[in-house]
Amino acid sequence: MSEEEVDPIVGEFLIESYENLDQLDQDFVTLEEQPTNRDILSGIFRTIHTIKGTSGFLGYSKLEALTHVGENLLSKLRDGELVLVEEMTTALLAMVDSVREILGSIETAGSEPETNYDELAATLSRLLDAEPEQKPRVGDILIEEGKATPEDIAAAVAGQDTGDERPIGQILVGEGVVAQKDVSKALSKQVSSKGQSAADSSIRVDVGLLDKLMNLVGELVLARNQIVQFTSSNAEAELVNASQRLSMITSELQEGVMKTRMQPIGTVWNKLPRVVRDLSVSCHKKINVEMEGKETELDKSLIEAIKDPLTHIVRNAVDHGIETPEVRVAAGKPEEGTMLLHAFHEGGQVNIVISDDGGGIPVEKVKAKALEKGVITPEQAESMADRDVQNLVFNAGFSTAAEVTNISGRGVGMDVVRSNIEKIGGSVEVQSTEGVGSTFKIKIPLTLAIVPALIVSNGGDRFAIPQVNLVELVRLDRGGAVNNIEKVHGTPVYRLRGKLLPLVYLDEVLELGRGSEVEDETDSLNIVVLVADNRQFGLVVSDIHDSQEIVVRPLGKELKEVDVYAGATIMGDGQVALIIDILGMAQRAGMLSTERDRARVDHQDDDSQLEKGDRETLLVFRGPDDSRMAIPLSLVTRLEEFQWSTIERSGTQSVVQYRDEIMPLIEIGDALPERRSTPRSGEGEGAVETVHVVVYSPEGRSVGLVVEEILDIVESSMDVQRPSSRLGVMGSVVLEERVTELLDLPGIVESLNLLPEPEPQQSAEA
Amino acid sequence: MRQLCTFYVDDLYLGVGVDKVQEVIRYQRMTGIPLTSNKIEGLINLRGQIVTAIDMRTMLQLPQRPEGKLPMNVILHADDGGALSLLVDEIGDVLELEDARFERPPETLQGVARELIRGAYKLENKLLLIVNSDKIRTESVAA
């Protein structure tokens, strides 16, 4: 039946009923926790009652009959004659589903379905005859309201037992424990069913109107920014005052309107216990869902956007994460699995953590799967940290195949989860310990429309960098810039507190064509330290302006191809500035390496992406005998320089005091006898004053690898061209047209037995 | 009968349906967009709406606009991909022409013009070429 044929009265009935039914799902969830909450019970009763009334009027007899029995049960629950038990919830939920089914049939076919609902109706009427429930006791109400302590009540009850004939309330008043009016209040609460209804304090507003208001406020913020900028240069006391007031009011208005669009995350979560309940019943699992921070608010559009990813993660956790009761008991865990949803605000972002105490993500299986799918190379698999392996489940390579479900667990459509979350400027990662459980961490912005951003410029062009990605700002004077930016083979890095920070020049990555001028003409250099996909890098810009709230405007379709921009905004002077998508820019600059590389759905790019996915960033250095050697940069914690004089000896081992611990130093010659060279010396001919040391910290303990000179950082394919059988060398690769030996640093450390209890499965905490 | 908004680009006399045009405004300051095709000139702020400006000279592979001569903006109505502005040399009149004067472009018309020009109205002393406004967005990103 097409839309214009639907009777307007029926149409209205459908809309109203759907809306009320959505509310019911939430209500039942709350009810499971507070089975005697009368406000909710009467709300549910009203909804069903309304549907029953209207369906009778419109002549939908099946709907009327079904809702009639439901109403009877609900009315007893509301009046406290019955108390809600699980069986009733199941039956009532089934009734809600059936009502939806009938409504759906009315909407599409114009009539009630053929299905027979007698059985459900019979179940509902059977439940009607269950044992009646007592009214809440006055004493309990008083305790609940904090007017009396359980001890007071117990004393009063004891008094009744020993012959005092007065009611509990009067005993308490007589003892002076509570005031008369509190008892009256408790009594009236005992009798009456509901307090103030929500309808008195809230109204319903069309979301379209709120969106429009939000847009207008955005415009107002722009106009405000313009006026503020103008008045700051044309100061006239009165105008300045007025503009300050305008500025303040605008900010408050902006905040207020944004709040109207805020919804507690509970609105999405409330659907999850039902999902978990249904799913766990069908997989014969027992799962308890706990929620913390339900009231955490975020923008409505974001709530919509995270609904599916969230449901997906939760479903996955039930399906593959939490084990069956038998397996759990065998593993020494409680029979019932626990899933914890936790939301909280932090640093202008909303954090959602979904953790379960299930089986975790099996590293070896994921690794095997990734190798099979060609997502990683065998060399990468060797050197990857467990955590990186587990995060491979977000890789597109894991998504399509259904058989992944029974092989590696998590991973069906997880790439969609990640791309959906990243689409709204958020991020997701997983931490998991095999056999103990998994934790998914989602971070999303509070709102999308207005974001704080840092304005930077290069030449005349201004760009906005979302503050979410910003870590810190570093300003280098001319002298400092020369000393600290090491730029070998065209890959610049800066030692930020001793740690290597890869640098990207804004003018180069955007091909602004003013490359050399920036360095030559200005006497300082600005590095904006950014983080994208958990990696830090520095963006070199010529000027840093202030940070401000910017209104994000989408770009036209013709600009969507360029993933370096997240949108545009209008600056105080009315000019447009582009907002930089840091993730996109980092990718364009080749900053995100190897396993984190996001595979694109774009099939045309498949070949080039694969090629790129095989690459890893390597630290190249000169070893003894002028040999070129390399190790993956991910293994490098820091690069340090020590004075020769600070190196001490402990037994036969060279050590140096480093960060309050004694760090053993490895001479490459010690590990590779064929590379043994003349011992270094701090005296005499050819004396060296400083030693370059690559710090490697497996398991939090540091080891220093002494090298002659740091040469370069290059991104290269890790394909070993000539595998080696020598201990300590993984093989040789050709880097920048020169043969370079790839050191097996973890292997060397292990073979020299420098660290107590060396872990065979080393982790690369870079 | 069709109402057409006309404009000049180099020595071409072009037009689009009046119903496609939101407004015509004089030159606006523009923000360049790095890494995009040179057909996309930049972004302008049209009363809070961000509009992508497309240079019709580059689109039609015509010589660059002489220095110092500022283009005009013909703003097309926003469709689902956002509003577009065509940068043209000068604005002409709004003409009302009967359909009989319209003719499809000759088969010999090749290249980018084939995609962009829908046909021509035969005026007394010249031809008015009709721009296919639906193709502008896709053509602007084409290499």
PDB file of N, CA and C in Angstrom, chain A residues 138-223:
ATOM      1  N   VAL A 138       6.328   0.835  54.696  1.00  0.00           N
ATOM      2  CA  VAL A 138       6.643   2.212  55.039  1.00  0.00           C
ATOM      3  C   VAL A 138       8.098   2.320  55.476  1.00  0.00           C
ATOM      4  N   GLY A 139       8.518   1.328  56.247  1.00  0.00           N
ATOM      5  CA  GLY A 139       9.891   1.341  56.737  1.00  0.00           C
ATOM      6  C   GLY A 139      10.882   1.388  55.592  1.00  0.00           C
ATOM      7  N   ASP A 140      10.637   0.564  54.556  1.00  0.00           N
ATOM      8  CA  ASP A 140      11.555   0.532  53.418  1.00  0.00           C
ATOM      9  C   ASP A 140      11.602   1.879  52.713  1.00  0.00           C
ATOM     10  N   ILE A 141      10.414   2.496  52.579  1.00  0.00           N
ATOM     11  CA  ILE A 141      10.387   3.804  51.920  1.00  0.00           C
ATOM     12  C   ILE A 141      11.203   4.809  52.710  1.00  0.00           C
ATOM     13  N   LEU A 142      11.052   4.753  54.033  1.00  0.00           N
ATOM     14  CA  LEU A 142      11.799   5.694  54.882  1.00  0.00           C
ATOM     15  C   LEU A 142      13.304   5.467  54.763  1.00  0.00           C
ATOM     16  N   ILE A 143      13.709   4.208  54.692  1.00  0.00           N
ATOM     17  CA  ILE A 143      15.145   3.919  54.546  1.00  0.00           C
ATOM     18  C   ILE A 143      15.643   4.454  53.209  1.00  0.00           C
ATOM     19  N   GLU A 144      14.832   4.176  52.195  1.00  0.00           N
ATOM     20  CA  GLU A 144      15.199   4.586  50.841  1.00  0.00           C
ATOM     21  C   GLU A 144      15.396   6.099  50.767  1.00  0.00           C
ATOM     22  N   GLU A 145      14.545   6.831  51.491  1.00  0.00           N
ATOM     23  CA  GLU A 145      14.643   8.284  51.452  1.00  0.00           C
ATOM     24  C   GLU A 145      15.664   8.825  52.442  1.00  0.00           C
ATOM     25  N   GLY A 146      16.270   7.938  53.176  1.00  0.00           N
ATOM     26  CA  GLY A 146      17.318   8.365  54.102  1.00  0.00           C
ATOM     27  C   GLY A 146      16.790   9.018  55.368  1.00  0.00           C
ATOM     28  N   LYS A 147      15.502   8.795  55.679  1.00  0.00           N
ATOM     29  CA  LYS A 147      14.926   9.412  56.882  1.00  0.00           C
ATOM     30  C   LYS A 147      15.206   8.561  58.113  1.00  0.00           C
ATOM     31  N   ALA A 148      15.345   7.272  57.879  1.00  0.00           N
ATOM     32  CA  ALA A 148      15.579   6.389  59.017  1.00  0.00           C
ATOM     33  C   ALA A 148      16.630   5.358  58.627  1.00  0.00           C
ATOM     34  N   THR A 149      17.297   4.811  59.620  1.00  0.00           N
ATOM     35  CA  THR A 149      18.293   3.782  59.328  1.00  0.00           C
ATOM     36  C   THR A 149      17.639   2.408  59.493  1.00  0.00           C
ATOM     37  N   PRO A 150      18.183   1.384  58.854  1.00  0.00           N
ATOM     38  CA  PRO A 150      17.615   0.035  59.013  1.00  0.00           C
ATOM     39  C   PRO A 150      17.522  -0.367  60.481  1.00  0.00           C
ATOM     40  N   GLU A 151      18.477   0.136  61.292  1.00  0.00           N
ATOM     41  CA  GLU A 151      18.458  -0.226  62.717  1.00  0.00           C
ATOM     42  C   GLU A 151      17.213   0.346  63.398  1.00  0.00           C
ATOM     43  N   ASP A 152      16.874   1.620  63.053  1.00  0.00           N
ATOM     44  CA  ASP A 152      15.681   2.247  63.636  1.00  0.00           C
ATOM     45  C   ASP A 152      14.455   1.404  63.344  1.00  0.00           C
ATOM     46  N   ILE A 153      14.352   0.997  62.055  1.00  0.00           N
ATOM     47  CA  ILE A 153      13.178   0.235  61.652  1.00  0.00           C
ATOM     48  C   ILE A 153      13.135  -1.097  62.387  1.00  0.00           C
ATOM     49  N   ALA A 154      14.308  -1.732  62.461  1.00  0.00           N
ATOM     50  CA  ALA A 154      14.369  -3.034  63.128  1.00  0.00           C
ATOM     51  C   ALA A 154      13.913  -2.899  64.577  1.00  0.00           C
ATOM     52  N   ALA A 155      14.343  -1.803  65.213  1.00  0.00           N
ATOM     53  CA  ALA A 155      13.951  -1.576  66.603  1.00  0.00           C
ATOM     54  C   ALA A 155      12.439  -1.412  66.711  1.00  0.00           C
ATOM     55  N   ALA A 156      11.877  -0.628  65.747  1.00  0.00           N
ATOM     56  CA  ALA A 156      10.437  -0.386  65.775  1.00  0.00           C
ATOM     57  C   ALA A 156       9.663  -1.682  65.550  1.00  0.00           C
ATOM     58  N   VAL A 157      10.161  -2.507  64.578  1.00  0.00           N
ATOM     59  CA  VAL A 157       9.496  -3.793  64.310  1.00  0.00           C
ATOM     60  C   VAL A 157       9.557  -4.683  65.558  1.00  0.00           C
ATOM     61  N   ALA A 158      10.715  -4.641  66.207  1.00  0.00           N
ATOM     62  CA  ALA A 158      10.866  -5.423  67.436  1.00  0.00           C
ATOM     63  C   ALA A 158       9.840  -4.954  68.471  1.00  0.00           C
ATOM     64  N   GLY A 159       9.618  -3.626  68.522  1.00  0.00           N
ATOM     65  CA  GLY A 159       8.628  -3.053  69.437  1.00  0.00           C
ATOM     66  C   GLY A 159       7.248  -3.606  69.135  1.00  0.00           C
ATOM     67  N   GLN A 160       6.905  -3.667  67.781  1.00  0.00           N
ATOM     68  CA  GLN A 160       5.598  -4.208  67.400  1.00  0.00           C
ATOM     69  C   GLN A 160       5.458  -5.656  67.864  1.00  0.00           C
ATOM     70  N   ASP A 161       6.539  -6.402  67.693  1.00  0.00           N
ATOM     71  CA  ASP A 161       6.508  -7.811  68.047  1.00  0.00           C
ATOM     72  C   ASP A 161       6.267  -7.994  69.540  1.00  0.00           C
ATOM     73  N   THR A 162       6.747  -7.056  70.341  1.00  0.00           N
ATOM     74  CA  THR A 162       6.597  -7.211  71.796  1.00  0.00           C
ATOM     75  C   THR A 162       5.363  -6.497  72.316  1.00  0.00           C
ATOM     76  N   GLY A 163       4.379  -6.267  71.451  1.00  0.00           N
ATOM     77  CA  GLY A 163       3.095  -5.793  71.937  1.00  0.00           C
ATOM     78  C   GLY A 163       2.713  -4.374  71.637  1.00  0.00           C
ATOM     79  N   ASP A 164       3.624  -3.597  71.082  1.00  0.00           N
ATOM     80  CA  ASP A 164       3.266  -2.227  70.722  1.00  0.00           C
ATOM     81  C   ASP A 164       2.306  -2.284  69.554  1.00  0.00           C
ATOM     82  N   GLU A 165       1.109  -1.711  69.683  1.00  0.00           N
ATOM     83  CA  GLU A 165       0.123  -1.878  68.639  1.00  0.00           C
ATOM     84  C   GLU A 165       0.101  -0.743  67.634  1.00  0.00           C
ATOM     85  N   ARG A 166       0.910   0.283  67.910  1.00  0.00           N
ATOM     86  CA  ARG A 166       0.910   1.404  66.967  1.00  0.00           C
ATOM     87  C   ARG A 166       1.576   0.970  65.643  1.00  0.00           C
ATOM     88  N   PRO A 167       1.199   1.625  64.539  1.00  0.00           N
ATOM     89  CA  PRO A 167       1.902   1.329  63.271  1.00  0.00           C
ATOM     90  C   PRO A 167       3.361   1.764  63.369  1.00  0.00           C
ATOM     91  N   ILE A 168       4.168   1.191  62.489  1.00  0.00           N
ATOM     92  CA  ILE A 168       5.606   1.480  62.474  1.00  0.00           C
ATOM     93  C   ILE A 168       5.889   2.984  62.455  1.00  0.00           C
ATOM     94  N   GLY A 169       5.178   3.693  61.546  1.00  0.00           N
ATOM     95  CA  GLY A 169       5.392   5.141  61.402  1.00  0.00           C
ATOM     96  C   GLY A 169       5.211   5.850  62.726  1.00  0.00           C
ATOM     97  N   GLN A 170       4.144   5.497  63.430  1.00  0.00           N
ATOM     98  CA  GLN A 170       3.855   6.194  64.689  1.00  0.00           C
ATOM     99  C   GLN A 170       4.899   5.866  65.752  1.00  0.00           C
ATOM    100  N   ILE A 171       5.367   4.625  65.777  1.00  0.00           N
ATOM    101  CA  ILE A 171       6.415   4.266  66.739  1.00  0.00           C
ATOM    102  C   ILE A 171       7.631   5.152  66.504  1.00  0.00           C
ATOM    103  N   LEU A 172       7.977   5.267  65.195  1.00  0.00           N
ATOM    104  CA  LEU A 172       9.168   6.052  64.860  1.00  0.00           C
ATOM    105  C   LEU A 172       8.995   7.510  65.252  1.00  0.00           C
ATOM    106  N   VAL A 173       7.787   8.062  65.000  1.00  0.00           N
ATOM    107  CA  VAL A 173       7.532   9.459  65.390  1.00  0.00           C
ATOM    108  C   VAL A 173       7.622   9.581  66.902  1.00  0.00           C
ATOM    109  N   GLY A 174       7.006   8.585  67.585  1.00  0.00           N
ATOM    110  CA  GLY A 174       7.025   8.595  69.036  1.00  0.00           C
ATOM    111  C   GLY A 174       8.448   8.567  69.592  1.00  0.00           C
ATOM    112  N   GLU A 175       9.321   7.791  68.936  1.00  0.00           N
ATOM    113  CA  GLU A 175      10.711   7.703  69.379  1.00  0.00           C
ATOM    114  C   GLU A 175      11.508   8.943  68.998  1.00  0.00           C
ATOM    115  N   GLY A 176      10.890   9.777  68.165  1.00  0.00           N
ATOM    116  CA  GLY A 176      11.590  10.992  67.730  1.00  0.00           C
ATOM    117  C   GLY A 176      12.606  10.728  66.636  1.00  0.00           C
ATOM    118  N   VAL A 177      12.501   9.565  65.978  1.00  0.00           N
ATOM    119  CA  VAL A 177      13.457   9.237  64.921  1.00  0.00           C
ATOM    120  C   VAL A 177      13.130  10.035  63.660  1.00  0.00           C
ATOM    121  N   VAL A 178      11.847  10.074  63.316  1.00  0.00           N
ATOM    122  CA  VAL A 178      11.455  10.808  62.110  1.00  0.00           C
ATOM    123  C   VAL A 178      10.346  11.793  62.440  1.00  0.00           C
ATOM    124  N   ALA A 179      10.159  12.774  61.530  1.00  0.00           N
ATOM    125  CA  ALA A 179       9.102  13.757  61.726  1.00  0.00           C
ATOM    126  C   ALA A 179       7.786  13.189  61.201  1.00  0.00           C
ATOM    127  N   GLN A 180       6.684  13.712  61.717  1.00  0.00           N
ATOM    128  CA  GLN A 180       5.361  13.256  61.300  1.00  0.00           C
ATOM    129  C   GLN A 180       5.187  13.409  59.793  1.00  0.00           C
ATOM    130  N   LYS A 181       5.701  14.548  59.281  1.00  0.00           N
ATOM    131  CA  LYS A 181       5.442  14.816  57.856  1.00  0.00           C
ATOM    132  C   LYS A 181       6.173  13.811  56.944  1.00  0.00           C
ATOM    133  N   ASP A 182       7.323  13.326  57.420  1.00  0.00           N
ATOM    134  CA  ASP A 182       8.022  12.329  56.613  1.00  0.00           C
ATOM    135  C   ASP A 182       7.225  11.034  56.523  1.00  0.00           C
ATOM    136  N   VAL A 183       6.602  10.690  57.648  1.00  0.00           N
ATOM    137  CA  VAL A 183       5.808   9.477  57.668  1.00  0.00           C
ATOM    138  C   VAL A 183       4.601   9.634  56.754  1.00  0.00           C
ATOM    139  N   SER A 184       3.963  10.826  56.805  1.00  0.00           N
ATOM    140  CA  SER A 184       2.808  11.060  55.936  1.00  0.00           C
ATOM    141  C   SER A 184       3.209  10.938  54.485  1.00  0.00           C
ATOM    142  N   LYS A 185       4.364  11.520  54.206  1.00  0.00           N
ATOM    143  CA  LYS A 185       4.861  11.476  52.829  1.00  0.00           C
ATOM    144  C   LYS A 185       5.082  10.034  52.378  1.00  0.00           C
ATOM    145  N   ALA A 186       5.704   9.253  53.278  1.00  0.00           N
ATOM    146  CA  ALA A 186       5.997   7.865  52.946  1.00  0.00           C
ATOM    147  C   ALA A 186       4.701   7.100  52.734  1.00  0.00           C
ATOM    148  N   LEU A 187       3.703   7.439  53.561  1.00  0.00           N
ATOM    149  CA  LEU A 187       2.419   6.757  53.433  1.00  0.00           C
ATOM    150  C   LEU A 187       1.757   7.083  52.102  1.00  0.00           C
ATOM    151  N   SER A 188       1.826   8.356  51.740  1.00  0.00           N
ATOM    152  CA  SER A 188       1.172   8.722  50.486  1.00  0.00           C
ATOM    153  C   SER A 188       1.936   8.124  49.307  1.00  0.00           C
ATOM    154  N   LYS A 189       3.246   7.989  49.486  1.00  0.00           N
ATOM    155  CA  LYS A 189       4.042   7.380  48.425  1.00  0.00           C
ATOM    156  C   LYS A 189       3.683   5.903  48.278  1.00  0.00           C
ATOM    157  N   GLN A 190       3.391   5.309  49.453  1.00  0.00           N
ATOM    158  CA  GLN A 190       3.037   3.897  49.444  1.00  0.00           C
ATOM    159  C   GLN A 190       1.747   3.693  48.666  1.00  0.00           C
ATOM    160  N   VAL A 191       0.832   4.662  48.804  1.00  0.00           N
ATOM    161  CA  VAL A 191      -0.469   4.527  48.165  1.00  0.00           C
ATOM    162  C   VAL A 191      -0.411   4.935  46.692  1.00  0.00           C
ATOM    163  N   SER A 192       0.103   6.141  46.466  1.00  0.00           N
ATOM    164  CA  SER A 192       0.074   6.650  45.087  1.00  0.00           C
ATOM    165  C   SER A 192       1.093   5.911  44.242  1.00  0.00           C
ATOM    166  N   SER A 193       0.904   5.955  42.977  1.00  0.00           N
ATOM    167  CA  SER A 193       1.799   5.159  42.134  1.00  0.00           C
ATOM    168  C   SER A 193       2.883   5.984  41.492  1.00  0.00           C
ATOM    169  N   LYS A 194       2.611   7.205  41.142  1.00  0.00           N
ATOM    170  CA  LYS A 194       3.631   7.905  40.371  1.00  0.00           C
ATOM    171  C   LYS A 194       3.828   9.350  40.836  1.00  0.00           C
ATOM    172  N   GLY A 195       5.023   9.828  40.609  1.00  0.00           N
ATOM    173  CA  GLY A 195       5.328  11.213  40.937  1.00  0.00           C
ATOM    174  C   GLY A 195       5.015  12.103  39.750  1.00  0.00           C
ATOM    175  N   GLN A 196       5.767  13.175  39.629  1.00  0.00           N
ATOM    176  CA  GLN A 196       5.532  14.119  38.556  1.00  0.00           C
ATOM    177  C   GLN A 196       5.883  13.462  37.224  1.00  0.00           C
ATOM    178  N   SER A 197       5.002  13.613  36.255  1.00  0.00           N
ATOM    179  CA  SER A 197       5.297  12.960  34.980  1.00  0.00           C
ATOM    180  C   SER A 197       6.276  13.799  34.178  1.00  0.00           C
ATOM    181  N   ALA A 198       7.031  13.099  33.333  1.00  0.00           N
ATOM    182  CA  ALA A 198       8.052  13.784  32.540  1.00  0.00           C
ATOM    183  C   ALA A 198       7.438  14.781  31.572  1.00  0.00           C
ATOM    184  N   ALA A 199       6.160  14.572  31.236  1.00  0.00           N
ATOM    185  CA  ALA A 199       5.511  15.427  30.251  1.00  0.00           C
ATOM    186  C   ALA A 199       5.413  16.874  30.718  1.00  0.00           C
ATOM    187  N   ASP A 200       5.405  17.072  32.041  1.00  0.00           N
ATOM    188  CA  ASP A 200       5.249  18.443  32.533  1.00  0.00           C
ATOM    189  C   ASP A 200       6.507  19.269  32.331  1.00  0.00           C
ATOM    190  N   SER A 201       7.671  18.613  32.307  1.00  0.00           N
ATOM    191  CA  SER A 201       8.905  19.396  32.290  1.00  0.00           C
ATOM    192  C   SER A 201       9.640  19.346  30.956  1.00  0.00           C
ATOM    193  N   SER A 202       9.108  18.641  29.996  1.00  0.00           N
ATOM    194  CA  SER A 202       9.814  18.613  28.716  1.00  0.00           C
ATOM    195  C   SER A 202       8.840  18.684  27.561  1.00  0.00           C
ATOM    196  N   ILE A 203       9.344  19.173  26.410  1.00  0.00           N
ATOM    197  CA  ILE A 203       8.509  19.196  25.220  1.00  0.00           C
ATOM    198  C   ILE A 203       9.250  18.488  24.111  1.00  0.00           C
ATOM    199  N   ARG A 204       8.527  18.118  23.095  1.00  0.00           N
ATOM    200  CA  ARG A 204       9.154  17.422  21.990  1.00  0.00           C
ATOM    201  C   ARG A 204       9.491  18.424  20.890  1.00  0.00           C
ATOM    202  N   VAL A 205      10.702  18.382  20.383  1.00  0.00           N
ATOM    203  CA  VAL A 205      11.102  19.320  19.342  1.00  0.00           C
ATOM    204  C   VAL A 205      11.596  18.534  18.136  1.00  0.00           C
ATOM    205  N   ASP A 206      11.235  19.011  16.969  1.00  0.00           N
ATOM    206  CA  ASP A 206      11.666  18.382  15.741  1.00  0.00           C
ATOM    207  C   ASP A 206      13.186  18.508  15.595  1.00  0.00           C
ATOM    208  N   VAL A 207      13.850  17.401  15.255  1.00  0.00           N
ATOM    209  CA  VAL A 207      15.311  17.436  15.132  1.00  0.00           C
ATOM    210  C   VAL A 207      15.740  18.397  14.020  1.00  0.00           C
ATOM    211  N   GLY A 208      14.916  18.479  12.981  1.00  0.00           N
ATOM    212  CA  GLY A 208      15.219  19.405  11.881  1.00  0.00           C
ATOM    213  C   GLY A 208      15.368  20.833  12.385  1.00  0.00           C
ATOM    214  N   LEU A 209      14.484  21.186  13.327  1.00  0.00           N
ATOM    215  CA  LEU A 209      14.542  22.543  13.876  1.00  0.00           C
ATOM    216  C   LEU A 209      15.832  22.741  14.658  1.00  0.00           C
ATOM    217  N   LEU A 210      16.218  21.719  15.420  1.00  0.00           N
ATOM    218  CA  LEU A 210      17.453  21.818  16.194  1.00  0.00           C
ATOM    219  C   LEU A 210      18.650  21.949  15.258  1.00  0.00           C
ATOM    220  N   ASP A 211      18.631  21.186  14.163  1.00  0.00           N
ATOM    221  CA  ASP A 211      19.725  21.272  13.194  1.00  0.00           C
ATOM    222  C   ASP A 211      19.816  22.685  12.639  1.00  0.00           C
ATOM    223  N   LYS A 212      18.649  23.258  12.365  1.00  0.00           N
ATOM    224  CA  LYS A 212      18.633  24.603  11.804  1.00  0.00           C
ATOM    225  C   LYS A 212      19.192  25.592  12.829  1.00  0.00           C
ATOM    226  N   LEU A 213      18.759  25.429  14.074  1.00  0.00           N
ATOM    227  CA  LEU A 213      19.268  26.302  15.135  1.00  0.00           C
ATOM    228  C   LEU A 213      20.784  26.194  15.245  1.00  0.00           C
ATOM    229  N   MET A 214      21.259  24.963  15.148  1.00  0.00           N
ATOM    230  CA  MET A 214      22.685  24.725  15.251  1.00  0.00           C
ATOM    231  C   MET A 214      23.423  25.456  14.127  1.00  0.00           C
ATOM    232  N   ASN A 215      22.870  25.373  12.912  1.00  0.00           N
ATOM    233  CA  ASN A 215      23.482  26.073  11.783  1.00  0.00           C
ATOM    234  C   ASN A 215      23.506  27.568  12.010  1.00  0.00           C
ATOM    235  N   LEU A 216      22.371  28.086  12.505  1.00  0.00           N
ATOM    236  CA  LEU A 216      22.299  29.530  12.737  1.00  0.00           C
ATOM    237  C   LEU A 216      23.303  29.955  13.789  1.00  0.00           C
ATOM    238  N   VAL A 217      23.434  29.144  14.824  1.00  0.00           N
ATOM    239  CA  VAL A 217      24.408  29.481  15.852  1.00  0.00           C
ATOM    240  C   VAL A 217      25.815  29.470  15.255  1.00  0.00           C
ATOM    241  N   GLY A 218      26.036  28.530  14.359  1.00  0.00           N
ATOM    242  CA  GLY A 218      27.325  28.485  13.665  1.00  0.00           C
ATOM    243  C   GLY A 218      27.591  29.790  12.938  1.00  0.00           C
ATOM    244  N   GLU A 219      26.569  30.272  12.233  1.00  0.00           N
ATOM    245  CA  GLU A 219      26.692  31.550  11.523  1.00  0.00           C
ATOM    246  C   GLU A 219      26.988  32.674  12.514  1.00  0.00           C
ATOM    247  N   LEU A 220      26.269  32.627  13.631  1.00  0.00           N
ATOM    248  CA  LEU A 220      26.428  33.668  14.633  1.00  0.00           C
ATOM    249  C   LEU A 220      27.851  33.674  15.182  1.00  0.00           C
ATOM    250  N   VAL A 221      28.405  32.478  15.396  1.00  0.00           N
ATOM    251  CA  VAL A 221      29.776  32.392  15.886  1.00  0.00           C
ATOM    252  C   VAL A 221      30.726  33.044  14.880  1.00  0.00           C
ATOM    253  N   LEU A 222      30.474  32.801  13.604  1.00  0.00           N
ATOM    254  CA  LEU A 222      31.319  33.405  12.560  1.00  0.00           C
ATOM    255  C   LEU A 222      31.217  34.922  12.600  1.00  0.00           C
ATOM    256  N   ALA A 223      29.981  35.402  12.668  1.00  0.00           N
ATOM    257  CA  ALA A 223      29.767  36.849  12.687  1.00  0.00           C
ATOM    258  C   ALA A 223      30.419  37.459  13.924  1.00  0.00           C
TER     259      ALA A 223
END
